[in-house]
mmCIF file of C-alpha atoms (C1' of nucleotides) in Angstrom:
data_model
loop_
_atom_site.group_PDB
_atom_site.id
_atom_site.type_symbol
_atom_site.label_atom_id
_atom_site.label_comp_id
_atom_site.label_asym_id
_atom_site.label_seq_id
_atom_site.Cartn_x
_atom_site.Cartn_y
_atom_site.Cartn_z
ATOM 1 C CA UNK A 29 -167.400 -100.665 110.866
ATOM 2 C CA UNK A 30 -166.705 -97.543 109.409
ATOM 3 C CA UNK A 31 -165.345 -97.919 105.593
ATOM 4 C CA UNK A 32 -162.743 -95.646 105.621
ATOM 5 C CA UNK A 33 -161.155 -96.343 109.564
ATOM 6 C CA UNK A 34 -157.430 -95.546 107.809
ATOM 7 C CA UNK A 35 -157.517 -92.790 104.931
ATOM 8 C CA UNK A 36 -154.071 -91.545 105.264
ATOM 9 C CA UNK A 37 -151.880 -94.372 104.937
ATOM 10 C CA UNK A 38 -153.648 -96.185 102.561
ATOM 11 C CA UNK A 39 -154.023 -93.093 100.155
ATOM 12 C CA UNK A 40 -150.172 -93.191 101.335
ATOM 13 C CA UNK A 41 -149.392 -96.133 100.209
ATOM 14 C CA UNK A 42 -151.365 -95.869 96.939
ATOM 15 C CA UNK A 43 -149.587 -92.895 95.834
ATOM 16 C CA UNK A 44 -146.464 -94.858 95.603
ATOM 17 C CA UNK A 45 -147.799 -97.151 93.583
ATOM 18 C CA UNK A 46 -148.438 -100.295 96.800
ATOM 19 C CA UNK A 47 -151.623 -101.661 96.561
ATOM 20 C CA UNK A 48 -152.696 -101.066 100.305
ATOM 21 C CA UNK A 49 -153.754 -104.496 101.404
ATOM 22 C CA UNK A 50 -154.685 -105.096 105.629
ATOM 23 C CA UNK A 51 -151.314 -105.763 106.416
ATOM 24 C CA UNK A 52 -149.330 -103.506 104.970
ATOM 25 C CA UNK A 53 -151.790 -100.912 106.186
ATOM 26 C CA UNK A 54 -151.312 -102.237 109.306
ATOM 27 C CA UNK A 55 -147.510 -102.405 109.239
ATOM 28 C CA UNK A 56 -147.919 -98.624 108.042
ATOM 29 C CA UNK A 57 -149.945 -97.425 110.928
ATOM 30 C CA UNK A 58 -146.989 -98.597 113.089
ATOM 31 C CA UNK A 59 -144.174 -97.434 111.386
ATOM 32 C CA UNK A 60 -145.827 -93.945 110.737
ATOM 33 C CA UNK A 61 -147.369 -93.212 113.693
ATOM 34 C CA UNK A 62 -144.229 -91.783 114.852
ATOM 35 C CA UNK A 63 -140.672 -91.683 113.385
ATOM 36 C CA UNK A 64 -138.810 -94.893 114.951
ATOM 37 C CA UNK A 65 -136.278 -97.240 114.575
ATOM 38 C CA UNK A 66 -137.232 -100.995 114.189
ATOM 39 C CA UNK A 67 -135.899 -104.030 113.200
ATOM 40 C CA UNK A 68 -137.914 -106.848 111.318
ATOM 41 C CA UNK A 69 -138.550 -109.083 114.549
ATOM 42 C CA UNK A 70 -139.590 -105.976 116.336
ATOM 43 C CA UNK A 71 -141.905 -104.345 114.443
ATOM 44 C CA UNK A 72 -143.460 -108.033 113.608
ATOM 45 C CA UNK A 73 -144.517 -108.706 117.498
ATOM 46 C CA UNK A 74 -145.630 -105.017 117.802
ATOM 47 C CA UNK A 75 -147.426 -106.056 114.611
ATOM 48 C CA UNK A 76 -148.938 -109.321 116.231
ATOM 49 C CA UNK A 77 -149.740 -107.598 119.354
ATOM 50 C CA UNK A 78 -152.375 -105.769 117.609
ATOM 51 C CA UNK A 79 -155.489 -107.678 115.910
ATOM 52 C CA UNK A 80 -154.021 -108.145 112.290
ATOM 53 C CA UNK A 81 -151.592 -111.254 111.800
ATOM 54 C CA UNK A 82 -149.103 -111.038 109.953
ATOM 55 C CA UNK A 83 -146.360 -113.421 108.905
ATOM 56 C CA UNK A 84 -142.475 -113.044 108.969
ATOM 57 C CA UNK A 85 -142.088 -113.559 105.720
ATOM 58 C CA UNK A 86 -144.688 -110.830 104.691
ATOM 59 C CA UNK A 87 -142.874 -108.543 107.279
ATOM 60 C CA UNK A 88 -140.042 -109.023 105.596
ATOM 61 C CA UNK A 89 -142.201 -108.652 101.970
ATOM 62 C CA UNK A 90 -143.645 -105.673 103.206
ATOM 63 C CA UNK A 91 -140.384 -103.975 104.644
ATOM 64 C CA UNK A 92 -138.371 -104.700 101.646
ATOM 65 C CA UNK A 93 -141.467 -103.260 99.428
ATOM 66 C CA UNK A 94 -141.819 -100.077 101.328
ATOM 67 C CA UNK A 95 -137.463 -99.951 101.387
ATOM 68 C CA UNK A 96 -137.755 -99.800 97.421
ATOM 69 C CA UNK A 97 -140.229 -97.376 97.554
ATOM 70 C CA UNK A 98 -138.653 -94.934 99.582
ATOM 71 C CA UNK A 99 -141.320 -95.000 102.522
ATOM 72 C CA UNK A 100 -138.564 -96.407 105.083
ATOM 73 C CA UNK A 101 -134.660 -96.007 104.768
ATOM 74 C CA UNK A 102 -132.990 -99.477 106.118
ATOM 75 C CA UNK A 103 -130.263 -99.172 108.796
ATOM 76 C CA UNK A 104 -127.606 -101.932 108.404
ATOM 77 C CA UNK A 105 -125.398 -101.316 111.549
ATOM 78 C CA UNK A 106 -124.567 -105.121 112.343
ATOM 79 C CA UNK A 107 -124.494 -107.894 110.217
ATOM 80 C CA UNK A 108 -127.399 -109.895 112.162
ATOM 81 C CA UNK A 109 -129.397 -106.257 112.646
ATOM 82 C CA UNK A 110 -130.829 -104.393 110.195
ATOM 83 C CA UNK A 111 -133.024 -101.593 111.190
ATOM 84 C CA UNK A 112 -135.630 -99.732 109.464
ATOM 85 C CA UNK A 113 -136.221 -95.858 109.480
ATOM 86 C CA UNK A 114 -139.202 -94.530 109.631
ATOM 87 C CA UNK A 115 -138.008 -90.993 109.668
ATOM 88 C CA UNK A 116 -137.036 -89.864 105.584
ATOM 89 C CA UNK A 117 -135.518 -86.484 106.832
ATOM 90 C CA UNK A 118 -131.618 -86.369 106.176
ATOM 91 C CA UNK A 119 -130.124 -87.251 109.266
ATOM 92 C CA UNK A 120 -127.833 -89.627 111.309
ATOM 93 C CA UNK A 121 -126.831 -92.304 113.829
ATOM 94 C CA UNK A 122 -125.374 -93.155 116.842
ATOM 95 C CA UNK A 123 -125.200 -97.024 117.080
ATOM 96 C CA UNK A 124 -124.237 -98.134 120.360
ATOM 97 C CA UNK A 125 -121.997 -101.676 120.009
ATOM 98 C CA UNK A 126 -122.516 -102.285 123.386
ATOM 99 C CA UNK A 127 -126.380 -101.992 123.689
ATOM 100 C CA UNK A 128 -127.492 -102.429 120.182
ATOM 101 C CA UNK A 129 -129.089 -98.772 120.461
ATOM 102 C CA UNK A 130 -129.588 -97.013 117.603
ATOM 103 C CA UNK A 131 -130.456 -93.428 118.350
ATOM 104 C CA UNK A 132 -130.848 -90.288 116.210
ATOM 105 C CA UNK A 133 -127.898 -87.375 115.686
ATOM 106 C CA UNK A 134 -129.273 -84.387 116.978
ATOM 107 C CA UNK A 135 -129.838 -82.468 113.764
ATOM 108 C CA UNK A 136 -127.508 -79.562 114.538
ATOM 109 C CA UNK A 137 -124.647 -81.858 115.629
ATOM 110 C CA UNK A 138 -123.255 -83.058 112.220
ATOM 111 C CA UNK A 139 -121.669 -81.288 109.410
ATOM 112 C CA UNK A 140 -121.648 -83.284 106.086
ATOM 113 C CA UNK A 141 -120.837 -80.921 103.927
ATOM 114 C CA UNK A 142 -119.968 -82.027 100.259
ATOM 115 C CA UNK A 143 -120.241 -85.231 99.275
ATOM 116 C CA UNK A 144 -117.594 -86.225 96.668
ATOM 117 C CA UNK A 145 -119.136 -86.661 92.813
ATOM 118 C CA UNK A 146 -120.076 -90.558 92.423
ATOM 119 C CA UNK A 147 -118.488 -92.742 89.845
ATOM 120 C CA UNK A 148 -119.385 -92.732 86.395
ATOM 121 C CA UNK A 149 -122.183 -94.571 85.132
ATOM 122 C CA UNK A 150 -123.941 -94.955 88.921
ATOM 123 C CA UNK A 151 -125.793 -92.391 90.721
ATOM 124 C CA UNK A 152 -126.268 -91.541 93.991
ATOM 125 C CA UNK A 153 -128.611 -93.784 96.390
ATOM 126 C CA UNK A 154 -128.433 -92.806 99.746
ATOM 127 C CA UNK A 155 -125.722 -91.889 102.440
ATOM 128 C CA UNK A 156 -125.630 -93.014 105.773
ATOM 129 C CA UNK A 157 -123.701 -92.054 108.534
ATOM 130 C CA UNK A 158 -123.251 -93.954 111.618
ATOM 131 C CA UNK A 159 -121.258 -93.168 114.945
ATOM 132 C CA UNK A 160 -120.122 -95.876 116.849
ATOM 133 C CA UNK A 161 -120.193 -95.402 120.525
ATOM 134 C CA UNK A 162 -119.645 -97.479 123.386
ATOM 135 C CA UNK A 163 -119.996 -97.408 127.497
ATOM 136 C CA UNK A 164 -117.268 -95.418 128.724
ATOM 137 C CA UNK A 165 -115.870 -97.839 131.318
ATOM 138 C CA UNK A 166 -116.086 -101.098 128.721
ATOM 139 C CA UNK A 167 -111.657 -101.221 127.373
ATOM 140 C CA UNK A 168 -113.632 -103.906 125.570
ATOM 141 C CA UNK A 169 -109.755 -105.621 124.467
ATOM 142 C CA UNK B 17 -85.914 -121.511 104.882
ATOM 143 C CA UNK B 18 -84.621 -118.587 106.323
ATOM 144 C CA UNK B 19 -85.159 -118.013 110.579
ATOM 145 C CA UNK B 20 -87.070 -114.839 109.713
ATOM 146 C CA UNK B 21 -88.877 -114.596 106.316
ATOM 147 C CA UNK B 22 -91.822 -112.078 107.775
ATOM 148 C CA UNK B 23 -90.000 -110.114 110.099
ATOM 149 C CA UNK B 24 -92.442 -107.159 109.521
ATOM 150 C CA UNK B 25 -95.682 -108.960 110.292
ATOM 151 C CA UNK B 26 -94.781 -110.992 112.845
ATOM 152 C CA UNK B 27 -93.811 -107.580 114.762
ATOM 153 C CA UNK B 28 -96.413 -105.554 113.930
ATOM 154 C CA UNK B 29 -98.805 -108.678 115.675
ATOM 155 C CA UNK B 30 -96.218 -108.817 118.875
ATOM 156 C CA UNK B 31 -96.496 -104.690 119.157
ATOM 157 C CA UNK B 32 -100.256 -105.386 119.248
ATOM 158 C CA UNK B 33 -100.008 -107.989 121.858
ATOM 159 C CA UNK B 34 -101.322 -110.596 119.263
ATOM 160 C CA UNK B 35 -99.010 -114.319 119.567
ATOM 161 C CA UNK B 36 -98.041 -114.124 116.037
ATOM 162 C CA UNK B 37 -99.055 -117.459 114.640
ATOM 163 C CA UNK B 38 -98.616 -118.967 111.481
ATOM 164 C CA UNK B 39 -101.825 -119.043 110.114
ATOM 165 C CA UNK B 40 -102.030 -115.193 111.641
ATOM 166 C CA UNK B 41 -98.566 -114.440 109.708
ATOM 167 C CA UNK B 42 -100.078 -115.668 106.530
ATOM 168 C CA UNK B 43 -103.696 -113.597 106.924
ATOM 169 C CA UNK B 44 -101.806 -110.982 108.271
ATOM 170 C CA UNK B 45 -99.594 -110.721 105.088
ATOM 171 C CA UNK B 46 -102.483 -110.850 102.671
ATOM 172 C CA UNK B 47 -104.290 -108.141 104.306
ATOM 173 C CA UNK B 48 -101.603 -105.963 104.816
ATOM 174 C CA UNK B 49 -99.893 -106.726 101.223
ATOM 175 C CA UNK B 50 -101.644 -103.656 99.968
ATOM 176 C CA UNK B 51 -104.865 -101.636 101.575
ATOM 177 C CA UNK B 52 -108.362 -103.532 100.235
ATOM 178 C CA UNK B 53 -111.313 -104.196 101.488
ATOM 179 C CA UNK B 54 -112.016 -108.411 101.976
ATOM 180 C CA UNK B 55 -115.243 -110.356 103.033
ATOM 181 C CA UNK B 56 -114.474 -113.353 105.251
ATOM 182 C CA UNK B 57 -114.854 -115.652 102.806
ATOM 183 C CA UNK B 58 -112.730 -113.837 100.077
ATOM 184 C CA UNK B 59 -110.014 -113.448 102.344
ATOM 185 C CA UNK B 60 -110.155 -117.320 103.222
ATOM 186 C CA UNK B 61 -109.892 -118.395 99.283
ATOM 187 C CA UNK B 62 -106.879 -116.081 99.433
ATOM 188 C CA UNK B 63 -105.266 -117.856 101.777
ATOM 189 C CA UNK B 64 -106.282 -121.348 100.704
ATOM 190 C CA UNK B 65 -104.551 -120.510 97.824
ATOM 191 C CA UNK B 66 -101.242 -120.289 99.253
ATOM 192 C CA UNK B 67 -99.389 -123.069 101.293
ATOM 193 C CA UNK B 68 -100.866 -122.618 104.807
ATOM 194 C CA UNK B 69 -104.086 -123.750 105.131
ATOM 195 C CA UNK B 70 -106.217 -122.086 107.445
ATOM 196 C CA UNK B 71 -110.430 -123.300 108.357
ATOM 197 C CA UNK B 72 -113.310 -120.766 108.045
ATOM 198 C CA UNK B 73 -113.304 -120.649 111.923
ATOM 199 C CA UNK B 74 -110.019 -119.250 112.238
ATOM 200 C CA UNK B 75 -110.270 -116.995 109.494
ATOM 201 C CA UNK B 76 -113.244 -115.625 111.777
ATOM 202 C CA UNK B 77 -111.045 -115.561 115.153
ATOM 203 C CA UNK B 78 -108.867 -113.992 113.359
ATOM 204 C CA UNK B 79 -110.501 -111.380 111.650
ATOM 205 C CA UNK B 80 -112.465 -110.336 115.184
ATOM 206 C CA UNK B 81 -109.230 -110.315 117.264
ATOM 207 C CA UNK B 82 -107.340 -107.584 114.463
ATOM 208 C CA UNK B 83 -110.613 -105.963 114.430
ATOM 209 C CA UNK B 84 -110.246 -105.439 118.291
ATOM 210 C CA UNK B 85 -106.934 -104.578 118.255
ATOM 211 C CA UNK B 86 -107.446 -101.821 115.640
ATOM 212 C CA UNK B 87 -105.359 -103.924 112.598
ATOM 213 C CA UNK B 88 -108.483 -103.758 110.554
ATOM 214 C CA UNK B 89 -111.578 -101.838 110.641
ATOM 215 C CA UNK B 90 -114.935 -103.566 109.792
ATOM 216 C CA UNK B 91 -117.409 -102.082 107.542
ATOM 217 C CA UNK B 92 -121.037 -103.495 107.874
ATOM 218 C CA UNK B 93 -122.625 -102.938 104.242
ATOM 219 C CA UNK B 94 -125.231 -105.818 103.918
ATOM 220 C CA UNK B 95 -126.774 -107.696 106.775
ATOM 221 C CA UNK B 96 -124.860 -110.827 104.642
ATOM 222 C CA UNK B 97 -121.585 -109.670 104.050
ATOM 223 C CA UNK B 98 -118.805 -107.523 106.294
ATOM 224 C CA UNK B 99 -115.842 -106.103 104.662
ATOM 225 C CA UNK B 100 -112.582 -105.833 106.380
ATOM 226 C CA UNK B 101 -110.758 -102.645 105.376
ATOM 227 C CA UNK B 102 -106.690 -102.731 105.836
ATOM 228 C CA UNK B 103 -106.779 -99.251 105.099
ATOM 229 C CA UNK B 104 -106.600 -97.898 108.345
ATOM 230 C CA UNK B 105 -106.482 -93.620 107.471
ATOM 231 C CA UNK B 106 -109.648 -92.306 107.396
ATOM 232 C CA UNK B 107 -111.675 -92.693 104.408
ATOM 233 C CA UNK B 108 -114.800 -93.793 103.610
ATOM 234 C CA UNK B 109 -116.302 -96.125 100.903
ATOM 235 C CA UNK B 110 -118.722 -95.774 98.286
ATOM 236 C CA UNK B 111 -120.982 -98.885 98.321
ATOM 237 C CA UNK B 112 -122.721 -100.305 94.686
ATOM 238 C CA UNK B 113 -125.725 -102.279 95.764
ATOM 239 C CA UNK B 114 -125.581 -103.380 92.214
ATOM 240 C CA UNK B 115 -122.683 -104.729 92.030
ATOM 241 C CA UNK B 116 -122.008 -105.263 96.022
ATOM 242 C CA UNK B 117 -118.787 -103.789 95.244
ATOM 243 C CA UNK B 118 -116.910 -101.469 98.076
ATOM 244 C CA UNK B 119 -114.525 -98.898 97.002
ATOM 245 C CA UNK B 120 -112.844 -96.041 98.372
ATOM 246 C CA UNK B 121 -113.927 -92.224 98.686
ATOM 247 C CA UNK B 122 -111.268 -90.380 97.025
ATOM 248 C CA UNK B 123 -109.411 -88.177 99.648
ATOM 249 C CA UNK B 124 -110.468 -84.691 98.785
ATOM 250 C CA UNK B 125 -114.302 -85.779 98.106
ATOM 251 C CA UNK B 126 -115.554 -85.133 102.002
ATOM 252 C CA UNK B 127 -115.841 -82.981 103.813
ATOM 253 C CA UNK B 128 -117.236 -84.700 107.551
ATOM 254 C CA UNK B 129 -116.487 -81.212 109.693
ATOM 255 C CA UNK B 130 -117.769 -81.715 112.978
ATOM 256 C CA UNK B 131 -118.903 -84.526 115.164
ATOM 257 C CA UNK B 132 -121.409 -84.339 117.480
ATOM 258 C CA UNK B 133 -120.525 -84.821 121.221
ATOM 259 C CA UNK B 134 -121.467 -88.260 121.885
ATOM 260 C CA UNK B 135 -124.065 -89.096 124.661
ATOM 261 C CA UNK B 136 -122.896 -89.309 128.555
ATOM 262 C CA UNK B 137 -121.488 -91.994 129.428
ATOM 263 C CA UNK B 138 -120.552 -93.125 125.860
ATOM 264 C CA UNK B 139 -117.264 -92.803 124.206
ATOM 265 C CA UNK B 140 -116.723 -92.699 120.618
ATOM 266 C CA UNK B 141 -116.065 -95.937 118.691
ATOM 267 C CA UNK B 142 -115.478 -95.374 115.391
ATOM 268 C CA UNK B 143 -117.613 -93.158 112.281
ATOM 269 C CA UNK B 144 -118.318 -95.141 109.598
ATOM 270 C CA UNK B 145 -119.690 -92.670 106.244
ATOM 271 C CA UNK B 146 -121.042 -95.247 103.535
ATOM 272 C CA UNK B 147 -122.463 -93.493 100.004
ATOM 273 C CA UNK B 148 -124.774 -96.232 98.985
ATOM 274 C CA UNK B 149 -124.678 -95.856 94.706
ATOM 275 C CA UNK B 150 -126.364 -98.267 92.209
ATOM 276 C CA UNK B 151 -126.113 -98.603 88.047
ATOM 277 C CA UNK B 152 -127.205 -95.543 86.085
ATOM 278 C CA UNK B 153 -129.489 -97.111 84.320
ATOM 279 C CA UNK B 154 -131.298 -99.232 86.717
ATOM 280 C CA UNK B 155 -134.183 -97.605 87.905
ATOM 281 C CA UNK B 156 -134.880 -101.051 90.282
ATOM 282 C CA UNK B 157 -138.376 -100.104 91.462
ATOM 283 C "C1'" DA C 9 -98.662 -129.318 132.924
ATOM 284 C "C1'" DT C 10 -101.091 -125.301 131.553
ATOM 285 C "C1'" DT C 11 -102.627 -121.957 128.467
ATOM 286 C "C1'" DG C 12 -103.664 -120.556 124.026
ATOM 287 C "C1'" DG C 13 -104.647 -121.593 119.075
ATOM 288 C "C1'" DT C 14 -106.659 -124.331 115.300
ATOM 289 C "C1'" DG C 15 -109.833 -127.257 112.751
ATOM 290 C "C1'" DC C 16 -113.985 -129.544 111.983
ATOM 291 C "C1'" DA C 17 -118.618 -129.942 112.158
ATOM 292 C "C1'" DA C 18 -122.725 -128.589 114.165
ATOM 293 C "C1'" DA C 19 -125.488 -124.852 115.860
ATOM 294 C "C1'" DG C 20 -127.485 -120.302 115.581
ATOM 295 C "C1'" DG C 21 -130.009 -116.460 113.765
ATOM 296 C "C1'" DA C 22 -131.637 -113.319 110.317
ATOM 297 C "C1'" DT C 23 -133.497 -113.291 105.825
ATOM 298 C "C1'" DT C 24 -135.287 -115.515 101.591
ATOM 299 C "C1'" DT C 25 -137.833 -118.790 98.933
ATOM 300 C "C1'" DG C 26 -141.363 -122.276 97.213
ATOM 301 C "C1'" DC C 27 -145.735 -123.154 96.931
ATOM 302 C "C1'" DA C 28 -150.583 -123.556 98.110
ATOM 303 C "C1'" DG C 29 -154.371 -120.943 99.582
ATOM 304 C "C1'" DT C 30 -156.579 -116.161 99.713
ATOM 305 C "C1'" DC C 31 -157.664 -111.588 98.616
ATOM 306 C "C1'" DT C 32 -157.959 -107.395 95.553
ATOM 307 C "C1'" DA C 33 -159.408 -105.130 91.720
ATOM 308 C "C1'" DT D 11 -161.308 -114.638 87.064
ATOM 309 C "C1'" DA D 12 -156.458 -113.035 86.748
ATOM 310 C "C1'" DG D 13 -152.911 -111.320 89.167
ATOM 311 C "C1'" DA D 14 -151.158 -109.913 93.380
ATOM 312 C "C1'" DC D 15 -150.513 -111.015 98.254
ATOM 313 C "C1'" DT D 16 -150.033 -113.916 102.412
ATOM 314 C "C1'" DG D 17 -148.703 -117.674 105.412
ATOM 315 C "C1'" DC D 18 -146.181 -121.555 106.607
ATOM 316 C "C1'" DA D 19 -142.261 -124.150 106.609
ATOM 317 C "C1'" DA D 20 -138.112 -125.275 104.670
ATOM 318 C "C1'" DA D 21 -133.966 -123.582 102.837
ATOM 319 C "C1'" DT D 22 -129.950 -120.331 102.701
ATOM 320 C "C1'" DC D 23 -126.138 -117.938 104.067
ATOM 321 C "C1'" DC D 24 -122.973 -115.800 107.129
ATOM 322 C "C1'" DT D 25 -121.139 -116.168 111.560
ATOM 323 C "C1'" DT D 26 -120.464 -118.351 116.064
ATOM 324 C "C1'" DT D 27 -119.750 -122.181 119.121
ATOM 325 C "C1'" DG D 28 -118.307 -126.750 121.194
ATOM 326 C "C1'" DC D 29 -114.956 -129.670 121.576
ATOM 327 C "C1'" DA D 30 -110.888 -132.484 120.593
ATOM 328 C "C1'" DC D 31 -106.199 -132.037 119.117
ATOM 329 C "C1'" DC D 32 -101.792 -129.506 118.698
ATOM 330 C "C1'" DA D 33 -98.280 -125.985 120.014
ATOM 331 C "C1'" DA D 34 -95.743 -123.144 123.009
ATOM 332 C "C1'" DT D 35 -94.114 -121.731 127.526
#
DNA sequence: ATTGGTGCAAAGGATTTGCAGTCTA
DNA sequence: TAGACTGCAAATCCTTTGCACCAAT
C-alpha cells in the first residue's frame, strides 16, 4: 500500500488543526470530492458503502468537528434535517418543502447587499439565506 | 362574563377559515398580544399560566394549522428548536448561537434586492434571511 | 349522528452522551 | 504511555401520532 494514498485532505485537515485519523479522512474524501449537500444519515451510508466503517456517532463527531472548523457550513432548513455544505463560497438556497431538496442559488440570482451592523458585544457568524419553494400545483391548505 | 370578551381574535381565526376554539382564542391572544418570536414549548408555559389549559399536542396542532394559514411564520434555527414569529412584515432575525436567542433585524439594516426566479414548476414559499451571531469574546473553537 | 377538536400517553426520529476499547503521536 | 478518537447502545429532546372523549352543527 502506498503510504501517502490521500495527501490532500489529510494535509487539509491538519492545517486546521484536526488530527487526520482514517475516518475523518475518509468522511473528507466524500465531502470534498465535490461540493454537495448532505445530511448526517446520508453521508454515513455513502460512508459505509465504501471500505472504512464508521459509526453514527463519529459521523456526527466528525461533522460537528469539521462545522467548528469551518471546513463545512451546516444547513438547518427543517427541524428533523440538517444539512451539511460542502461548498464554503458565499452563496444560497432553495429548499424545497415539498421534496426536501436543497439546491444551490445560482450565483448571479441573489442580491444581498448590506447586511445591517450586529449587536454589540457579538460578532458576525455566518448568514444564511434560504428560499422556500414548493410544487406549483400543491394549495397545500 | 360578557357574550364577546375576544371579539378581535375570534374574527381574525373565522376570516382565516380556522373554527375559533377556546384553547385557539387563548394561543391566539398570546401570540398576537404583541409581535415575538415563541418556541412550542415557551408558548405552552404561557398559556398554562393563564386559566385555559391547553396539552403539548394541541399547542402543536395549533401552531401547524396558523402556520398554514399564514397567522404565523416559522423560523427553523436549530434542528431542536422552531420559533414562531407573530410578526408577520418582512423582517428577518439575527440568531445568537450563544445564547439561542432570536431577535429582530432592524428595518433599515437589509437590503435583500432581488430574488432569483425560482425553478419550473416551483412556486415561491417563503425567504427566510437568518444572521447567525455568537458572544464577542468567545472564540468557541 | 357526524364531523372536528382536545388531551394523554406512547411512538418516532435526529442528535448526543457515557463508557470501554483502540489508535495516534 | 498519555491523550485523543471510535463504536455501540442507551439516553435525550422535540415533534408527531393513535385513540378515546368532548363539543358543535
Amino acid at each position: 500500500m502506498t503510504p501517502a494514498a490521500t495527501p490532500t485532505v489529510s494535509a487539509l485537515l491538519k492545517e486546521r488543526g484536526i488530527t487526520p485519523t482514517q475516518q475523518r479522512i475518509e468522511i473528507a474524501q466524500l465531502l470534498f470530492a465535490r461540493p454537495q449537500h448532505v445530511s448526517a444519515e446520508q453521508l454515513l451510508e455513502q460512508v459505509n458503502r465504501g471500505r472504512t466503517r464508521v459509526s453514527k456517532a463519529t459521523i456526527y463527531n466528525t461533522l460537528n468537528l469539521f462545522s467548528r472548523k469551518g471546513l463545512v457550513r451546516e444547513i438547518i432548513v427543517d427541524p428533523a434535517k440538517v444539512f451539511y455544505d460542502s461548498n464554503l463560497s458565499r452563496h444560497h438556497h432553495f429548499f424545497n418543502v415539498d421534496t426536501g431538496e436543497l439546491t444551490d442559488v445560482p450565483s448571479d440570482g441573489i442580491g444581498l447587499d448590506q447586511l445591517p451592523a450586529v449587536p454589540v458585544g457579538t460578532v458576525l457568524d455566518g448568514v444564511d439565506v434560504i428560499i422556500r419553494i414548493r410544487a406549483a400545483d400543491r394549495p397545500y391548505r
